[in-house]
PDB file of C-alpha atoms and ligand atoms in Angstrom:
ATOM      1  CA  UNK B   1      73.262 143.507  67.496  1.00 49.00           C
ATOM      2  CA  UNK B   2      75.874 141.657  69.528  1.00 50.00           C
ATOM      3  CA  UNK B   3      77.550 138.324  68.660  1.00 62.00           C
ATOM      4  CA  UNK B   4      75.752 135.201  69.644  1.00 79.00           C
ATOM      5  CA  UNK B   5      75.747 134.296  73.298  1.00 95.00           C
ATOM      6  CA  UNK B   6      74.626 130.784  72.609  1.00 98.00           C
ATOM      7  CA  UNK B   7      71.026 129.597  72.810  1.00 98.00           C
ATOM      8  CA  UNK B   8      68.427 130.563  75.418  1.00 98.00           C
ATOM      9  CA  UNK B   9      65.572 128.056  76.060  1.00 99.00           C
ATOM     10  CA  UNK B  10      62.606 129.877  77.300  1.00 99.00           C
ATOM     11  CA  UNK B  11      59.548 128.130  78.671  1.00 99.00           C
ATOM     12  CA  UNK B  12      56.063 129.985  78.421  1.00 98.00           C
ATOM     13  CA  UNK B  13      57.411 131.929  75.586  1.00 98.00           C
ATOM     14  CA  UNK B  14      54.142 132.310  73.666  1.00 98.00           C
ATOM     15  CA  UNK B  15      52.966 135.336  75.694  1.00 98.00           C
ATOM     16  CA  UNK B  16      53.372 137.412  78.815  1.00 98.00           C
ATOM     17  CA  UNK B  17      56.706 137.604  80.668  1.00 98.00           C
ATOM     18  CA  UNK B  18      58.333 134.714  78.626  1.00 98.00           C
ATOM     19  CA  UNK B  19      57.489 136.458  75.310  1.00 98.00           C
ATOM     20  CA  UNK B  20      59.126 139.717  76.422  1.00 98.00           C
ATOM     21  CA  UNK B  21      62.172 137.797  77.746  1.00 98.00           C
ATOM     22  CA  UNK B  22      62.478 136.019  74.516  1.00 98.00           C
ATOM     23  CA  UNK B  23      62.588 139.339  72.561  1.00 98.00           C
ATOM     24  CA  UNK B  24      65.026 140.989  74.962  1.00 98.00           C
ATOM     25  CA  UNK B  25      67.374 137.871  75.025  1.00 98.00           C
ATOM     26  CA  UNK B  26      67.452 137.770  71.256  1.00 98.00           C
ATOM     27  CA  UNK B  27      68.299 141.443  71.183  1.00 98.00           C
ATOM     28  CA  UNK B  28      71.103 140.615  73.588  1.00 98.00           C
ATOM     29  CA  UNK B  29      72.573 138.219  71.088  1.00 97.00           C
ATOM     30  CA  UNK B  30      70.999 134.896  72.086  1.00 98.00           C
ATOM     31  CA  UNK B  31      69.424 132.486  69.655  1.00 98.00           C
ATOM     32  CA  UNK B  32      66.226 131.308  71.223  1.00 98.00           C
ATOM     33  CA  UNK B  33      64.242 128.114  71.597  1.00 98.00           C
ATOM     34  CA  UNK B  34      60.601 128.928  72.365  1.00 98.00           C
ATOM     35  CA  UNK B  35      58.708 126.481  74.525  1.00 99.00           C
ATOM     36  CA  UNK B  36      54.896 126.437  75.259  1.00 98.00           C
ATOM     37  CA  UNK B  37      51.778 124.659  74.193  1.00 98.00           C
ATOM     38  CA  UNK B  38      50.332 126.921  71.507  1.00 98.00           C
ATOM     39  CA  UNK B  39      52.392 126.152  68.464  1.00 98.00           C
ATOM     40  CA  UNK B  40      50.747 128.923  66.240  1.00 98.00           C
ATOM     41  CA  UNK B  41      51.469 131.614  68.837  1.00 98.00           C
ATOM     42  CA  UNK B  42      55.066 130.487  69.238  1.00 98.00           C
ATOM     43  CA  UNK B  43      55.551 130.537  65.366  1.00 98.00           C
ATOM     44  CA  UNK B  44      54.289 134.084  65.190  1.00 98.00           C
ATOM     45  CA  UNK B  45      56.513 135.069  68.155  1.00 98.00           C
ATOM     46  CA  UNK B  46      59.515 133.207  66.414  1.00 98.00           C
ATOM     47  CA  UNK B  47      58.962 135.168  63.130  1.00 98.00           C
ATOM     48  CA  UNK B  48      58.791 138.417  65.020  1.00 98.00           C
ATOM     49  CA  UNK B  49      62.028 137.797  66.694  1.00 98.00           C
ATOM     50  CA  UNK B  50      63.780 136.648  63.543  1.00 98.00           C
ATOM     51  CA  UNK B  51      62.575 139.861  61.759  1.00 98.00           C
ATOM     52  CA  UNK B  52      63.483 142.265  64.695  1.00 97.00           C
ATOM     53  CA  UNK B  53      66.763 140.705  65.712  1.00 97.00           C
ATOM     54  CA  UNK B  54      68.127 138.488  62.905  1.00 97.00           C
ATOM     55  CA  UNK B  55      68.642 135.681  65.592  1.00 97.00           C
ATOM     56  CA  UNK B  56      67.493 132.202  65.107  1.00 97.00           C
ATOM     57  CA  UNK B  57      64.206 131.308  66.826  1.00 98.00           C
ATOM     58  CA  UNK B  58      63.125 127.787  67.020  1.00 98.00           C
ATOM     59  CA  UNK B  59      59.636 126.532  68.190  1.00 98.00           C
ATOM     60  CA  UNK B  60      59.277 123.534  70.447  1.00 98.00           C
ATOM     61  CA  UNK B  61      55.690 122.975  71.101  1.00 98.00           C
ATOM     62  CA  UNK B  62      55.298 121.113  74.500  1.00 98.00           C
ATOM     63  CA  UNK B  63      52.886 120.663  77.257  1.00 98.00           C
ATOM     64  CA  UNK B  64      55.259 120.694  80.293  1.00 98.00           C
ATOM     65  CA  UNK B  65      52.636 118.886  82.511  1.00 98.00           C
ATOM     66  CA  UNK B  66      52.799 115.856  80.175  1.00 98.00           C
ATOM     67  CA  UNK B  67      55.580 113.423  81.040  1.00 98.00           C
ATOM     68  CA  UNK B  68      56.685 112.693  77.382  1.00 98.00           C
ATOM     69  CA  UNK B  69      56.749 116.360  76.441  1.00 98.00           C
ATOM     70  CA  UNK B  70      58.593 117.359  79.478  1.00 98.00           C
ATOM     71  CA  UNK B  71      61.131 114.523  78.943  1.00 98.00           C
ATOM     72  CA  UNK B  72      61.731 115.882  75.363  1.00 98.00           C
ATOM     73  CA  UNK B  73      62.594 119.349  76.724  1.00 98.00           C
ATOM     74  CA  UNK B  74      64.731 118.077  79.479  1.00 98.00           C
ATOM     75  CA  UNK B  75      66.681 115.899  77.072  1.00 98.00           C
ATOM     76  CA  UNK B  76      67.229 118.927  74.866  1.00 98.00           C
ATOM     77  CA  UNK B  77      68.405 120.931  77.844  1.00 98.00           C
ATOM     78  CA  UNK B  78      70.872 118.091  78.909  1.00 98.00           C
ATOM     79  CA  UNK B  79      72.298 117.247  75.547  1.00 97.00           C
ATOM     80  CA  UNK B  80      72.445 120.504  73.479  1.00 98.00           C
ATOM     81  CA  UNK B  81      75.790 122.065  74.059  1.00 97.00           C
ATOM     82  CA  UNK B  82      74.829 125.313  72.309  1.00 98.00           C
ATOM     83  CA  UNK B  83      72.163 126.072  75.105  1.00 98.00           C
ATOM     84  CA  UNK B  84      73.670 128.603  77.489  1.00 98.00           C
ATOM     85  CA  UNK B  85      70.543 129.993  79.350  1.00 98.00           C
ATOM     86  CA  UNK B  86      67.401 128.461  80.630  1.00 99.00           C
ATOM     87  CA  UNK B  87      64.516 130.750  81.488  1.00 99.00           C
ATOM     88  CA  UNK B  88      62.382 128.559  83.678  1.00 98.00           C
ATOM     89  CA  UNK B  89      59.239 130.768  83.367  1.00 98.00           C
ATOM     90  CA  UNK B  90      56.091 128.825  82.234  1.00 98.00           C
ATOM     91  CA  UNK B  91      53.601 128.828  85.245  1.00 98.00           C
ATOM     92  CA  UNK B  92      49.957 128.985  86.137  1.00 98.00           C
ATOM     93  CA  UNK B  93      48.093 130.813  88.781  1.00 96.00           C
ATOM     94  CA  UNK B  94      45.140 129.935  90.826  1.00 94.00           C
ATOM     95  CA  UNK B  95      42.152 131.635  92.608  1.00 92.00           C
ATOM     96  CA  UNK B  96      40.672 128.617  94.091  1.00 92.00           C
ATOM     97  CA  UNK B  97      40.191 128.259  97.959  1.00 95.00           C
ATOM     98  CA  UNK B  98      42.568 125.507  99.183  1.00 96.00           C
ATOM     99  CA  UNK B  99      40.024 123.623 101.435  1.00 97.00           C
ATOM    100  CA  UNK B 100      38.132 121.299  99.040  1.00 96.00           C
ATOM    101  CA  UNK B 101      40.107 122.349  95.932  1.00 95.00           C
ATOM    102  CA  UNK B 102      39.787 120.328  92.800  1.00 96.00           C
ATOM    103  CA  UNK B 103      42.845 117.992  93.283  1.00 97.00           C
ATOM    104  CA  UNK B 104      43.220 117.390  89.626  1.00 97.00           C
ATOM    105  CA  UNK B 105      43.653 121.301  89.104  1.00 96.00           C
ATOM    106  CA  UNK B 106      46.118 121.317  92.108  1.00 97.00           C
ATOM    107  CA  UNK B 107      48.125 118.606  90.498  1.00 98.00           C
ATOM    108  CA  UNK B 108      48.310 120.411  87.226  1.00 97.00           C
ATOM    109  CA  UNK B 109      49.562 123.542  89.055  1.00 98.00           C
ATOM    110  CA  UNK B 110      52.206 121.466  90.913  1.00 98.00           C
ATOM    111  CA  UNK B 111      53.141 119.643  87.686  1.00 98.00           C
ATOM    112  CA  UNK B 112      54.023 122.922  85.887  1.00 98.00           C
ATOM    113  CA  UNK B 113      55.020 125.301  88.657  1.00 98.00           C
ATOM    114  CA  UNK B 114      57.115 122.621  90.631  1.00 98.00           C
ATOM    115  CA  UNK B 115      57.782 119.439  88.877  1.00 98.00           C
ATOM    116  CA  UNK B 116      58.475 120.902  85.363  1.00 99.00           C
ATOM    117  CA  UNK B 117      60.603 123.756  86.983  1.00 99.00           C
ATOM    118  CA  UNK B 118      62.566 121.129  88.938  1.00 99.00           C
ATOM    119  CA  UNK B 119      63.302 118.684  85.965  1.00 98.00           C
ATOM    120  CA  UNK B 120      64.301 121.624  83.596  1.00 99.00           C
ATOM    121  CA  UNK B 121      66.673 123.302  86.157  1.00 98.00           C
ATOM    122  CA  UNK B 122      68.330 119.972  87.048  1.00 98.00           C
ATOM    123  CA  UNK B 123      68.858 119.138  83.429  1.00 98.00           C
ATOM    124  CA  UNK B 124      70.273 122.532  82.553  1.00 98.00           C
ATOM    125  CA  UNK B 125      72.486 122.571  85.743  1.00 98.00           C
ATOM    126  CA  UNK B 126      74.051 119.203  84.616  1.00 98.00           C
ATOM    127  CA  UNK B 127      74.761 120.479  81.075  1.00 98.00           C
ATOM    128  CA  UNK B 128      76.098 123.940  82.268  1.00 98.00           C
ATOM    129  CA  UNK B 129      78.138 122.703  85.147  1.00 98.00           C
ATOM    130  CA  UNK B 130      79.839 120.147  82.844  1.00 97.00           C
ATOM    131  CA  UNK B 131      80.890 123.037  80.455  1.00 97.00           C
ATOM    132  CA  UNK B 132      81.488 125.375  83.230  1.00 97.00           C
ATOM    133  CA  UNK B 133      79.288 128.191  82.027  1.00 98.00           C
ATOM    134  CA  UNK B 134      75.489 128.927  81.793  1.00 98.00           C
ATOM    135  CA  UNK B 135      72.655 130.809  83.339  1.00 98.00           C
ATOM    136  CA  UNK B 136      69.497 129.562  84.893  1.00 99.00           C
ATOM    137  CA  UNK B 137      66.789 132.030  85.671  1.00 99.00           C
ATOM    138  CA  UNK B 138      63.816 130.743  87.715  1.00 99.00           C
ATOM    139  CA  UNK B 139      60.579 132.720  87.826  1.00 98.00           C
ATOM    140  CA  UNK B 140      59.320 132.771  91.374  1.00 98.00           C
ATOM    141  CA  UNK B 141      56.978 135.516  92.689  1.00 98.00           C
ATOM    142  CA  UNK B 142      56.821 138.019  95.619  1.00 98.00           C
ATOM    143  CA  UNK B 143      54.162 135.638  96.876  1.00 98.00           C
ATOM    144  CA  UNK B 144      57.032 133.492  98.070  1.00 98.00           C
ATOM    145  CA  UNK B 145      57.451 136.166 100.654  1.00 98.00           C
ATOM    146  CA  UNK B 146      53.802 137.014 101.164  1.00 97.00           C
ATOM    147  CA  UNK B 147      51.879 133.776 101.249  1.00 96.00           C
ATOM    148  CA  UNK B 148      49.100 135.210 103.247  1.00 95.00           C
ATOM    149  CA  UNK B 149      47.564 137.187 100.353  1.00 92.00           C
ATOM    150  CA  UNK B 150      46.875 134.633  97.680  1.00 92.00           C
ATOM    151  CA  UNK B 151      46.060 131.035  96.782  1.00 95.00           C
ATOM    152  CA  UNK B 152      47.925 128.524  99.037  1.00 97.00           C
ATOM    153  CA  UNK B 153      49.223 126.199  96.386  1.00 97.00           C
ATOM    154  CA  UNK B 154      50.329 128.996  94.024  1.00 97.00           C
ATOM    155  CA  UNK B 155      52.252 130.723  96.824  1.00 98.00           C
ATOM    156  CA  UNK B 156      53.807 127.524  98.063  1.00 98.00           C
ATOM    157  CA  UNK B 157      54.915 126.656  94.517  1.00 98.00           C
ATOM    158  CA  UNK B 158      56.695 129.998  94.336  1.00 98.00           C
ATOM    159  CA  UNK B 159      58.302 129.655  97.712  1.00 98.00           C
ATOM    160  CA  UNK B 160      59.485 126.307  96.423  1.00 98.00           C
ATOM    161  CA  UNK B 161      61.141 127.982  93.399  1.00 99.00           C
ATOM    162  CA  UNK B 162      62.791 130.553  95.556  1.00 98.00           C
ATOM    163  CA  UNK B 163      64.218 127.733  97.870  1.00 98.00           C
ATOM    164  CA  UNK B 164      65.283 125.645  94.866  1.00 98.00           C
ATOM    165  CA  UNK B 165      67.187 128.639  93.546  1.00 98.00           C
ATOM    166  CA  UNK B 166      68.908 129.415  96.774  1.00 98.00           C
ATOM    167  CA  UNK B 167      70.100 125.792  97.147  1.00 98.00           C
ATOM    168  CA  UNK B 168      70.997 125.475  93.452  1.00 98.00           C
ATOM    169  CA  UNK B 169      73.130 128.537  93.892  1.00 98.00           C
ATOM    170  CA  UNK B 170      74.997 127.114  96.810  1.00 98.00           C
ATOM    171  CA  UNK B 171      75.471 123.776  94.941  1.00 98.00           C
ATOM    172  CA  UNK B 172      76.678 125.536  91.838  1.00 98.00           C
ATOM    173  CA  UNK B 173      78.896 128.108  93.311  1.00 97.00           C
ATOM    174  CA  UNK B 174      82.284 127.813  91.713  1.00 96.00           C
ATOM    175  CA  UNK B 175      81.110 125.872  88.697  1.00 97.00           C
ATOM    176  CA  UNK B 176      80.766 128.883  86.293  1.00 97.00           C
ATOM    177  CA  UNK B 177      76.893 128.486  86.450  1.00 98.00           C
ATOM    178  CA  UNK B 178      74.784 131.539  87.363  1.00 98.00           C
ATOM    179  CA  UNK B 179      71.350 131.174  89.130  1.00 98.00           C
ATOM    180  CA  UNK B 180      68.929 133.973  89.496  1.00 99.00           C
ATOM    181  CA  UNK B 181      65.366 133.808  91.083  1.00 98.00           C
ATOM    182  CA  UNK B 182      63.111 136.650  89.870  1.00 99.00           C
ATOM    183  CA  UNK B 183      60.280 137.587  92.223  1.00 98.00           C
ATOM    184  CA  UNK B 184      57.818 139.864  90.237  1.00 98.00           C
ATOM    185  CA  UNK B 185      54.879 141.552  91.824  1.00 98.00           C
ATOM    186  CA  UNK B 186      51.546 141.788  90.076  1.00 97.00           C
ATOM    187  CA  UNK B 187      52.488 142.178  86.449  1.00 97.00           C
ATOM    188  CA  UNK B 188      49.916 142.745  83.611  1.00 96.00           C
ATOM    189  CA  UNK B 189      49.681 139.563  81.628  1.00 97.00           C
ATOM    190  CA  UNK B 190      47.184 136.878  80.701  1.00 96.00           C
ATOM    191  CA  UNK B 191      47.889 134.894  83.952  1.00 96.00           C
ATOM    192  CA  UNK B 192      45.158 136.772  85.754  1.00 95.00           C
ATOM    193  CA  UNK B 193      42.370 136.076  83.318  1.00 94.00           C
ATOM    194  CA  UNK B 194      43.628 132.461  83.009  1.00 94.00           C
ATOM    195  CA  UNK B 195      43.120 132.012  86.753  1.00 94.00           C
ATOM    196  CA  UNK B 196      39.731 133.746  86.819  1.00 92.00           C
ATOM    197  CA  UNK B 197      41.009 136.933  88.504  1.00 92.00           C
ATOM    198  CA  UNK B 198      39.934 140.302  87.382  1.00 92.00           C
ATOM    199  CA  UNK B 199      43.209 142.324  87.669  1.00 90.00           C
ATOM    200  CA  UNK B 200      41.446 145.614  87.197  1.00 89.00           C
ATOM    201  CA  UNK B 201      40.019 145.325  90.626  1.00 90.00           C
ATOM    202  CA  UNK B 202      43.574 145.780  92.068  1.00 92.00           C
ATOM    203  CA  UNK B 203      44.999 149.337  92.641  1.00 95.00           C
ATOM    204  CA  UNK B 204      46.795 150.432  89.420  1.00 95.00           C
ATOM    205  CA  UNK B 205      49.835 151.402  91.318  1.00 97.00           C
ATOM    206  CA  UNK B 206      50.309 147.721  92.366  1.00 96.00           C
ATOM    207  CA  UNK B 207      50.374 146.395  88.642  1.00 97.00           C
ATOM    208  CA  UNK B 208      53.566 146.620  86.594  1.00 98.00           C
ATOM    209  CA  UNK B 209      53.644 146.317  82.887  1.00 97.00           C
ATOM    210  CA  UNK B 210      55.546 143.365  81.657  1.00 98.00           C
ATOM    211  CA  UNK B 211      58.206 145.159  79.607  1.00 98.00           C
ATOM    212  CA  UNK B 212      59.588 147.251  82.537  1.00 98.00           C
ATOM    213  CA  UNK B 213      59.364 144.180  84.775  1.00 98.00           C
ATOM    214  CA  UNK B 214      61.467 142.117  82.477  1.00 98.00           C
ATOM    215  CA  UNK B 215      63.935 144.904  81.801  1.00 98.00           C
ATOM    216  CA  UNK B 216      64.359 145.354  85.589  1.00 98.00           C
ATOM    217  CA  UNK B 217      64.915 141.574  86.022  1.00 98.00           C
ATOM    218  CA  UNK B 218      67.567 141.570  83.241  1.00 98.00           C
ATOM    219  CA  UNK B 219      69.201 144.617  85.032  1.00 98.00           C
ATOM    220  CA  UNK B 220      69.199 142.583  88.180  1.00 98.00           C
ATOM    221  CA  UNK B 221      70.896 139.708  86.297  1.00 98.00           C
ATOM    222  CA  UNK B 222      73.597 142.237  84.937  1.00 98.00           C
ATOM    223  CA  UNK B 223      74.083 143.326  88.627  1.00 98.00           C
ATOM    224  CA  UNK B 224      74.913 139.785  89.543  1.00 98.00           C
ATOM    225  CA  UNK B 225      71.811 139.357  91.867  1.00 98.00           C
ATOM    226  CA  UNK B 226      70.898 135.989  93.118  1.00 98.00           C
ATOM    227  CA  UNK B 227      67.369 137.305  94.003  1.00 98.00           C
ATOM    228  CA  UNK B 228      65.708 140.055  92.043  1.00 98.00           C
ATOM    229  CA  UNK B 229      62.610 141.773  93.284  1.00 98.00           C
ATOM    230  CA  UNK B 230      61.793 144.275  90.555  1.00 98.00           C
ATOM    231  CA  UNK B 231      59.251 146.343  92.580  1.00 98.00           C
ATOM    232  CA  UNK B 232      61.279 146.559  95.855  1.00 98.00           C
ATOM    233  CA  UNK B 233      62.653 150.097  96.072  1.00 97.00           C
ATOM    234  CA  UNK B 234      65.514 149.379  98.533  1.00 97.00           C
ATOM    235  CA  UNK B 235      67.334 145.984  98.131  1.00 95.00           C
ATOM    236  CA  UNK B 236      68.678 146.524 101.655  1.00 96.00           C
ATOM    237  CA  UNK B 237      65.163 145.388 102.789  1.00 98.00           C
ATOM    238  CA  UNK B 238      65.648 142.009 101.178  1.00 97.00           C
ATOM    239  CA  UNK B 239      69.300 141.832 102.377  1.00 97.00           C
ATOM    240  CA  UNK B 240      68.220 142.452 105.996  1.00 98.00           C
ATOM    241  CA  UNK B 241      65.447 139.904 105.854  1.00 97.00           C
ATOM    242  CA  UNK B 242      67.873 137.355 104.386  1.00 97.00           C
ATOM    243  CA  UNK B 243      70.527 138.316 106.941  1.00 97.00           C
ATOM    244  CA  UNK B 244      67.941 137.668 109.790  1.00 98.00           C
ATOM    245  CA  UNK B 245      67.060 134.248 108.287  1.00 97.00           C
ATOM    246  CA  UNK B 246      70.764 133.303 108.107  1.00 97.00           C
ATOM    247  CA  UNK B 247      71.323 134.353 111.743  1.00 98.00           C
ATOM    248  CA  UNK B 248      68.809 131.765 112.772  1.00 98.00           C
ATOM    249  CA  UNK B 249      71.091 128.959 111.395  1.00 97.00           C
ATOM    250  CA  UNK B 250      73.394 128.203 114.426  1.00 96.00           C
ATOM    251  CA  UNK B 251      70.290 127.659 116.563  1.00 97.00           C
ATOM    252  CA  UNK B 252      68.122 125.637 114.125  1.00 98.00           C
ATOM    253  CA  UNK B 253      69.400 122.234 114.924  1.00 98.00           C
ATOM    254  CA  UNK B 254      70.526 121.571 118.530  1.00 97.00           C
ATOM    255  CA  UNK B 255      70.784 118.500 120.762  1.00 97.00           C
ATOM    256  CA  UNK B 256      68.094 119.598 123.326  1.00 96.00           C
ATOM    257  CA  UNK B 257      64.760 121.435 122.987  1.00 95.00           C
ATOM    258  CA  UNK B 258      64.495 125.231 123.709  1.00 96.00           C
ATOM    259  CA  UNK B 259      64.071 126.155 127.364  1.00 96.00           C
ATOM    260  CA  UNK B 260      60.449 127.333 126.704  1.00 96.00           C
ATOM    261  CA  UNK B 261      59.373 123.713 125.740  1.00 96.00           C
ATOM    262  CA  UNK B 262      60.744 122.115 129.004  1.00 88.00           C
ATOM    263  CA  UNK B 263      58.228 123.530 131.417  1.00 76.00           C
ATOM    264  CA  UNK B 264      55.623 121.013 130.291  1.00 60.00           C
ATOM    265  CA  UNK B 265      57.754 118.044 131.235  1.00 57.00           C
ATOM    266  CA  UNK B 266      57.930 119.324 134.950  1.00 54.00           C
ATOM    267  CA  UNK B 267      54.227 119.208 135.139  1.00 55.00           C
ATOM    268  CA  UNK B 268      54.014 115.498 133.813  1.00 53.00           C
TER     269      UNK B 268
HETATM  270  N1  LIG Z   1      51.942 138.010  85.922  1.00 60.86           N
HETATM  271  C1  LIG Z   1      52.259 138.127  87.255  1.00 60.86           C
HETATM  272  O1  LIG Z   1      51.624 138.808  88.044  1.00 60.86           O
HETATM  273  C2  LIG Z   1      53.280 137.315  87.766  1.00 60.86           C
HETATM  274  C3  LIG Z   1      53.832 137.709  89.111  1.00 60.86           C
HETATM  275  C4  LIG Z   1      54.775 136.845  89.669  1.00 60.86           C
HETATM  276  C5  LIG Z   1      55.236 135.685  89.099  1.00 60.86           C
HETATM  277  N2  LIG Z   1      54.773 135.382  87.843  1.00 60.86           N
HETATM  278  C6  LIG Z   1      55.296 134.102  87.221  1.00 60.86           C
HETATM  279  O2  LIG Z   1      55.858 134.480  85.911  1.00 60.86           O
HETATM  280  C7  LIG Z   1      55.741 133.363  84.988  1.00 60.86           C
HETATM  281  C8  LIG Z   1      55.058 133.752  83.791  1.00 60.86           C
HETATM  282  O3  LIG Z   1      53.756 134.276  84.033  1.00 60.86           O
HETATM  283  P1  LIG Z   1      52.997 135.183  83.007  1.00 60.86           P
HETATM  284  O4  LIG Z   1      52.370 136.190  83.924  1.00 60.86           O
HETATM  285  O5  LIG Z   1      53.784 135.608  81.807  1.00 60.86           O
HETATM  286  O6  LIG Z   1      51.860 134.166  82.532  1.00 60.86           O
HETATM  287  P2  LIG Z   1      50.969 134.096  81.248  1.00 60.86           P
HETATM  288  O7  LIG Z   1      50.887 135.393  80.581  1.00 60.86           O
HETATM  289  O8  LIG Z   1      49.832 133.285  81.686  1.00 60.86           O
HETATM  290  O9  LIG Z   1      51.908 133.100  80.364  1.00 60.86           O
HETATM  291  C9  LIG Z   1      52.187 131.735  80.786  1.00 60.86           C
HETATM  292  C10 LIG Z   1      53.008 131.061  79.718  1.00 60.86           C
HETATM  293  O10 LIG Z   1      53.185 129.702  80.169  1.00 60.86           O
HETATM  294  C11 LIG Z   1      52.767 128.876  79.117  1.00 60.86           C
HETATM  295  N3  LIG Z   1      52.192 127.621  79.672  1.00 60.86           N
HETATM  296  C12 LIG Z   1      51.143 127.505  80.485  1.00 60.86           C
HETATM  297  N4  LIG Z   1      50.836 126.279  80.722  1.00 60.86           N
HETATM  298  C13 LIG Z   1      51.817 125.542  80.081  1.00 60.86           C
HETATM  299  C14 LIG Z   1      52.081 124.216  79.991  1.00 60.86           C
HETATM  300  N5  LIG Z   1      51.279 123.326  80.580  1.00 60.86           N
HETATM  301  N6  LIG Z   1      53.140 123.759  79.287  1.00 60.86           N
HETATM  302  C15 LIG Z   1      53.940 124.616  78.739  1.00 60.86           C
HETATM  303  N7  LIG Z   1      53.713 125.989  78.710  1.00 60.86           N
HETATM  304  C16 LIG Z   1      52.668 126.354  79.447  1.00 60.86           C
HETATM  305  C17 LIG Z   1      51.803 129.600  78.352  1.00 60.86           C
HETATM  306  O11 LIG Z   1      51.632 129.265  76.906  1.00 60.86           O
HETATM  307  P3  LIG Z   1      50.628 128.200  76.417  1.00 60.86           P
HETATM  308  O12 LIG Z   1      49.275 128.502  76.956  1.00 60.86           O
HETATM  309  O13 LIG Z   1      50.834 128.420  74.938  1.00 60.86           O
HETATM  310  O14 LIG Z   1      51.059 126.836  76.808  1.00 60.86           O
HETATM  311  C18 LIG Z   1      52.414 131.001  78.355  1.00 60.86           C
HETATM  312  O15 LIG Z   1      53.319 131.156  77.303  1.00 60.86           O
HETATM  313  C19 LIG Z   1      54.856 132.262  85.839  1.00 60.86           C
HETATM  314  O16 LIG Z   1      55.744 131.331  86.372  1.00 60.86           O
HETATM  315  C20 LIG Z   1      54.245 133.158  86.903  1.00 60.86           C
HETATM  316  O17 LIG Z   1      53.974 132.408  87.950  1.00 60.86           O
HETATM  317  C21 LIG Z   1      53.738 136.160  87.194  1.00 60.86           C
END
């Protein structure tokens, strides 16, 4: 076991991707603060981590869609100088059609996947940039790049997380703070069942187990990647998509419309 690397605050640590990250980060030498709603599951998880790694594991039960709970976690992230890593992971899926969706359900998804992620990332960024070190890992999804194939609000929330991470990285460059956006493909966790989706209907070759997914994401962190897509065989495919996007930049804001939009004016 390595020396302490400070404390990692992990949201959604009671199960799935967050639970595996918590175990792996403790094995890497981090003390951990485990955040989710289910205090009993968190306590079991903390006991396992302590027994397996000897690291300290604190439980912080919080519903991140509740303003007071979210404020408690953001305050801790802003003020606790021992925290050196935020894993911004808690999220919910959805299977509902967008038209006519239950708006309270949409709000809950946005509260967790967008608002909480934003408050937590901003608070950690303030703490880490002041002390000139720290790591912020935001869990997005490959659906940020493939919005045609799943629920609209969920895909949009994950596109938000990717965009947030890219801009955060630009703002924090040179401050000693690392940002990583992780874009998992379909990963075998409870998220499917919670969203009312039968994951066994998908081809098994599309579904990754959670341990290899998290280990790949951590390998991406070690490689210094800003964006890690654990399934993608050739990172050059992402790099070329990103290069094409960046190549648009000089033409995205100009003082006159493009020629193809001028023909209508002649007719008028
Ligand atoms: N699994 C996939 O296929 C997949 C693919 C791409 C991206 N992702 C992303 O990866 C992240 C983790 O997903 P997962 O698959 O591990 O999901 P999961 O197995 O359903 O776990 C979600 C975690 O978030 C916590 N959580 C849910 N609602 C919460 C709330 N209101 N306040 C605080 N914590 C809450 C849950 O604990 P409690 O119920 O105890 O609160 C649990 O620990 C999510 O952001 C998800 O969008 C997942």
